[in-house]
Amino acid sequence: MNKRFCLTMMWVGLLMCICAVGGMAPTAVAEEFPTKPVTLIIPVGAGGSHDLTARAVTSVAINYLGQPIIVQLKPGGGGAIGSELVAKAAPDGYTLLFGGMGWSSTLPAVEGRSKGPDDLIAVCRINYSPTIIVARSEMPFKTLKEMLQYAKANPEKLIYANTGPWGQADLPWKMIVKQTGISAKNVPYDGGGPALLAVLGGHADMTGGLISALLPHIKSGKLRALAVLDDKREKELPDVPTAKEEGVNVANLMWRSVLAPKGTPRPVIDKLALAFKKMTEDKSVVSMIDKLGDEIQYMGPDEFGKFWREEFESQKELGKALKK
Amino acid sequence: MGFFENLAGGFAVALSASNLFYCAIGAFLGTAIGVLPGLGPPATIALLLPVTFKMEPVSAVIMLAGIFYGAMYGGSTTSILLNIPGEAASVITCLDGYKMARKGRAGAALGISAIGSFIAGTLAVLGVSVMAPTLASFALKFGPPEYFCLVFLGLMMAIYLSEESVLKGLMMGALGLLLGTVGLDPVDGTPRFTLGISRLTDGVDFVVMVMGLFGLAEILCNLEAPENREIFKTALKGLLPNREDWRQCWASVLRGSFLGFFIGVLPGGGAIISSFAAYAVEKRLSKHPERFGKGAIEGVAAPEAANNAASTSSFIPLMTLGIPGNASIAMIFVALMIHGIRPGPLLLQEHPNLFWGVIASMYIGNALLLGLNLPLINFWVRLLKVPYRYLAVVVVVVCVIGAYSVNNSAWDVGMMVFFGVMGYLLRKFAFPLSPFILAMILGPMLERTLQQSLIASGGNFMTFLDRPISAVLLLAAGFLMLTPLAKQILEKRRLLQGG
Amino acid sequence: MRKPGEIVVGLCFLVIGICFTAGAVKLQIGVPTEPQPGFFPFVDGVILIALSSLFLFRAWGGRAGDSHAFGRIKGPAAVVLALVLYVATLERLGYVITTGLLSAVVLKVMETRPRVLVLVSLSLTVISYLVFDRLLGVTLPPGILTAFL
């Protein structure tokens, strides 16, 4: 009994020590933003280009923001779940969304889901990459034009793997189909990884994706790049024409940006935008983004906000036309 | 260069002082987070990711991989001691592991899971180093119909191995699939069955559900009568598995490793399906299947071996195809990409040191983990000598904190209580819980692959039978379903003839 | 032997199945070539309805299998009630107060002596708060004690 009592007292003493130390920890409420870590929500799965870019950029956050940025993955519904979460979060700058064209423009414009420029405001754009259309190298066509001929000769035979409804692969494919009048099966996969796996395994014939994921397979000869959906050719694929060169007027620039809940005070937005600008100029970040095969294309809050709004409105029109 | 030269080169990389250090750190951290419920390996790897940006790529992967397979070792501890699975792959360990602990055999259960994991891990690493490219092409053979049939087979296994009636298992499976559809539709994102409650669009969190169904429900059951509360007072028989235990389960460990290794190669639900599959196989092969669910040591050894082998072989799709198979591996993928290394078909040629260094570090990591976990068993077992009332109140508080920390909201604590009451009532009416949990986890995958198969085949259901792998998987599922039925019919006939 | 409890459980399953099936119909089922969001829940709901009808049929005949008898449910009921109150007040009163009371209830149900009860619930609350909130970075709600914590 005596021994037990001693033990208990020891515990109590230990507790008091911990309490004392804990009490000294800085808990004061400061006026200055940010006083605690900022959460950046990525509404899509791990390992994608958004995830990689966000992690590269935020890795140096503490040097320029004074607080770390915690990257949190909230995938689901093609980005809708994470976007809705951020739109509902307190507009204090502590919860941000890593925006992408798919869930921040297309989904709200076409389907009325997820959250667009009506519910979120722009902090800044980091960069963008174009969609690249690829096919299995066993397919009997080598260019976009030949693919279109093949699809016309064999209606409903081609299987196209998209990376989620209205995503980086789905939207441009729907545009190509609409413009050229071909017919093919369009199968939904939950992200770029599974769609790529399906094409490599021969369960689908074509997919669209970003260069960082596709390049190793294009180099190894398993996949053949048919077209780049940009206004200019891709630096690392100088031989692959743009869709416009091949006579199909489709471009799809997947941008990556930082967005905040609507109502976030302007000084906080400015502070964040400045910190992100400095982060994207950090040498280590620049070299990491370079290794991903991308470059920094920073755009400030006002300029990007305008670009985003225009894209959103034009996709709204497009959605109405495509759904017919 | 031959295989042994490659591997020797790998060991030279992995045995350097700094890499050995990172390997130890990863293994230790992994064990720690595996034991603490609520903190999963993906979250921990994500937290540590920025640290790795400044490290050598080999060291980074060695450390992160250590966390991942270390958590697999640690995850079974809470399953056995407190009936709370730390992660999805150790749900099945609760069935027999916790029963063993109640019989005073926690030491043997923990010992067999540590040693079994070590054997499985070592075999799997050997397998990876010999046949990684072959296995990658095996994984590529799995399209939507194959995945659908595999998930379906996994569900049928969970139902088959539920100790109670097959009908009850089927009902729980169907209920799990239905509750799994709550949230956003996986194909086009329409909100379903959310009753307008925004919290429900995210679906139900795994941690919240499992803490309620297993942890809290167990406490509620034991609160009923005073005699239930002294369960752990029985003398502890032996700290490690004895010779008799080994005789019973060495083959289970080998079978579990084998199954886990092959199923783990498939991206998606590999580890969890393999643990269920290993358990079902053991129950099917056992001469005394009635012992399962009541503390059979094979029921701990096989799934633990399987989930460890699976966690090792899940590196194959990443290293050979550049496709991460689960959330933790995806984080390791990110770490590689940040260093400018693109995992994919060219990795083995472009960065042989990295590939073989990581493989060699896994051999070493497994040995380290065994050395770390065996002495800990003594400590865990002593923990069970604490009077049950104190243990119970600690479990309640841990469940509450774990549920709260998922989204920092009392809503999740409420859901946990809901599942706790549900688990308590279902247990009273002898409804099995594991088919329900597996169905809820795999339901979205089942639905997605079903829709993909149907769209790609033009709505033709025969696509599942036309393809050899999926047909075999479906047949296996049918066989599993029919054996208990056939047994019942035979028994009835015998009774009729006898009477 | 027919057990009323089993019939109630079977009815619960049946009602859940019917609710989900009805909801699935509202969501649009679609056709196999172009499945709509309600397709999978519809198929699954119908299966659950069929299974629970079979279960009810067997329970009616007293052949639904074995269920365990309820013991004294006073203990579990008290703890569940305490947990419900806990959820309702957690964010307002804060972690420390509510958890202290919750663990006291659990210990009370387990027939712990008052002195030990106070000591254990107090130390458990404080230790868990320090370990999780301060050490592991889980933010637990401070509630009305905000000023002190």
CSV table of C-alpha atoms in Angstrom, one decimal, chain A residues 46-48 51-52 55-56 59-60 70-71 73-77 80-81 84-85 88 111 113 159 164-165 185-190 193-194 196-198 200-203 211-213 215-217 219-220 222 236 284 288 290-293, chain B residues 46-47 49-50 53-54 139-144 146-147 184-191 198 201-202 267 320-324 327 330-331 333-334 337-340 342-346 350 406-407 448 451-453 455-458 467:
chain,number,residue,atom,x,y,z
A,46,ALA,CA,-1.7,11.3,-53.6
A,47,GLY,CA,1.1,11.2,-56.1
A,48,GLY,CA,-0.7,13.2,-58.8
A,51,ASP,CA,0.1,16.7,-55.0
A,52,LEU,CA,3.7,16.8,-56.2
A,55,ARG,CA,4.4,19.6,-51.7
A,56,ALA,CA,7.3,21.0,-53.6
A,59,SER,CA,8.2,22.6,-48.5
A,60,VAL,CA,9.8,26.0,-47.9
A,70,ILE,CA,0.4,21.3,-43.8
A,71,VAL,CA,-0.7,19.5,-47.0
A,73,LEU,CA,-5.4,15.1,-49.0
A,74,LYS,CA,-9.2,15.1,-49.2
A,75,PRO,CA,-9.8,13.2,-52.4
A,76,GLY,CA,-13.2,12.2,-53.7
A,77,GLY,CA,-15.9,13.2,-56.2
A,80,ALA,CA,-15.7,18.2,-55.1
A,81,ILE,CA,-15.4,17.0,-51.5
A,84,GLU,CA,-16.7,22.1,-50.6
A,85,LEU,CA,-14.8,21.6,-47.4
A,88,LYS,CA,-17.3,26.1,-45.9
A,111,GLU,CA,-22.3,20.2,-63.4
A,113,ARG,CA,-21.0,20.7,-58.2
A,159,ILE,CA,-11.9,2.4,-75.3
A,164,GLY,CA,-12.7,11.0,-63.6
A,165,PRO,CA,-15.8,12.8,-64.9
A,185,LYS,CA,-16.4,4.2,-75.2
A,186,ASN,CA,-15.4,6.5,-72.4
A,187,VAL,CA,-14.7,4.6,-69.2
A,188,PRO,CA,-14.2,6.5,-65.9
A,189,TYR,CA,-11.2,5.6,-63.7
A,190,ASP,CA,-10.5,7.2,-60.3
A,193,GLY,CA,-2.7,6.2,-62.0
A,194,PRO,CA,-5.5,3.7,-62.4
A,196,LEU,CA,-2.6,4.6,-66.9
A,197,LEU,CA,-2.5,1.1,-65.5
A,198,ALA,CA,-5.6,0.2,-67.5
A,200,LEU,CA,-0.6,-0.3,-70.0
A,201,GLY,CA,-2.5,-3.6,-69.3
A,202,GLY,CA,-4.5,-3.3,-72.5
A,203,HIS,CA,-7.8,-2.9,-70.8
A,211,ILE,CA,3.7,14.7,-69.0
A,212,SER,CA,5.2,13.9,-65.5
A,213,ALA,CA,3.3,10.6,-65.3
A,215,LEU,CA,7.0,10.5,-70.0
A,216,PRO,CA,8.7,7.3,-68.6
A,217,HIS,CA,6.2,5.2,-70.5
A,219,LYS,CA,10.3,6.9,-73.5
A,220,SER,CA,10.1,3.1,-72.9
A,222,LYS,CA,4.9,1.4,-74.2
A,236,GLU,CA,10.4,17.4,-73.6
A,284,SER,CA,15.1,24.6,-54.3
A,288,MET,CA,12.1,20.5,-57.8
A,290,ASP,CA,11.9,21.5,-63.0
A,291,LYS,CA,12.5,17.9,-62.1
A,292,LEU,CA,8.8,17.3,-62.3
A,293,GLY,CA,9.0,18.5,-65.9
B,46,ALA,CA,3.1,12.9,-45.2
B,47,LEU,CA,4.3,14.7,-42.1
B,49,LEU,CA,7.9,14.1,-46.4
B,50,PRO,CA,9.3,17.6,-46.3
B,53,PHE,CA,13.5,16.7,-49.6
B,54,LYS,CA,17.0,17.4,-48.3
B,139,ALA,CA,-0.6,-7.0,-62.1
B,140,LEU,CA,-1.2,-5.6,-65.5
B,141,LYS,CA,-3.5,-8.5,-66.4
B,142,PHE,CA,-6.0,-7.2,-63.9
B,143,GLY,CA,-8.6,-5.0,-65.6
B,144,PRO,CA,-11.9,-3.8,-64.2
B,146,GLU,CA,-10.8,-9.0,-62.7
B,147,TYR,CA,-10.8,-6.4,-59.9
B,184,LEU,CA,-20.5,11.0,-53.1
B,185,ASP,CA,-21.0,8.5,-56.0
B,186,PRO,CA,-17.5,7.3,-57.0
B,187,VAL,CA,-18.2,7.6,-60.7
B,188,ASP,CA,-19.8,11.0,-61.2
B,189,GLY,CA,-19.8,12.5,-57.7
B,190,THR,CA,-23.6,12.9,-57.1
B,191,PRO,CA,-24.3,13.0,-53.4
B,198,SER,CA,-23.0,17.8,-45.1
B,201,THR,CA,-20.9,13.6,-48.0
B,202,ASP,CA,-17.4,12.4,-46.9
B,267,PRO,CA,-2.9,-1.9,-56.5
B,320,THR,CA,8.3,-1.3,-62.1
B,321,LEU,CA,5.3,0.6,-63.4
B,322,GLY,CA,5.4,3.9,-61.6
B,323,ILE,CA,1.9,3.4,-60.2
B,324,PRO,CA,1.4,3.7,-56.4
B,327,ALA,CA,-1.8,5.9,-50.0
B,330,ALA,CA,1.9,7.2,-53.1
B,331,MET,CA,3.8,9.3,-50.5
B,333,PHE,CA,6.3,8.0,-55.0
B,334,VAL,CA,6.2,11.7,-54.2
B,337,MET,CA,9.6,12.4,-57.9
B,338,ILE,CA,10.8,15.4,-55.8
B,339,HIS,CA,14.3,14.0,-56.2
B,340,GLY,CA,13.8,13.9,-60.0
B,342,ARG,CA,10.5,8.9,-62.0
B,343,PRO,CA,9.5,5.5,-60.9
B,344,GLY,CA,8.5,3.4,-63.9
B,345,PRO,CA,9.7,0.8,-66.3
B,346,LEU,CA,13.1,2.4,-66.6
B,350,GLU,CA,18.5,4.2,-64.6
B,406,VAL,CA,-10.3,12.6,-37.5
B,407,ASN,CA,-12.0,15.9,-38.3
B,448,ARG,CA,-16.6,1.5,-59.6
B,451,GLN,CA,-19.5,0.2,-63.8
B,452,GLN,CA,-16.2,0.2,-65.7
B,453,SER,CA,-16.6,-3.4,-66.7
B,455,ILE,CA,-19.3,0.4,-69.9
B,456,ALA,CA,-16.2,-1.1,-71.5
B,457,SER,CA,-18.1,-4.3,-72.5
B,458,GLY,CA,-21.2,-2.4,-73.7
B,467,ARG,CA,-12.0,-13.6,-69.2
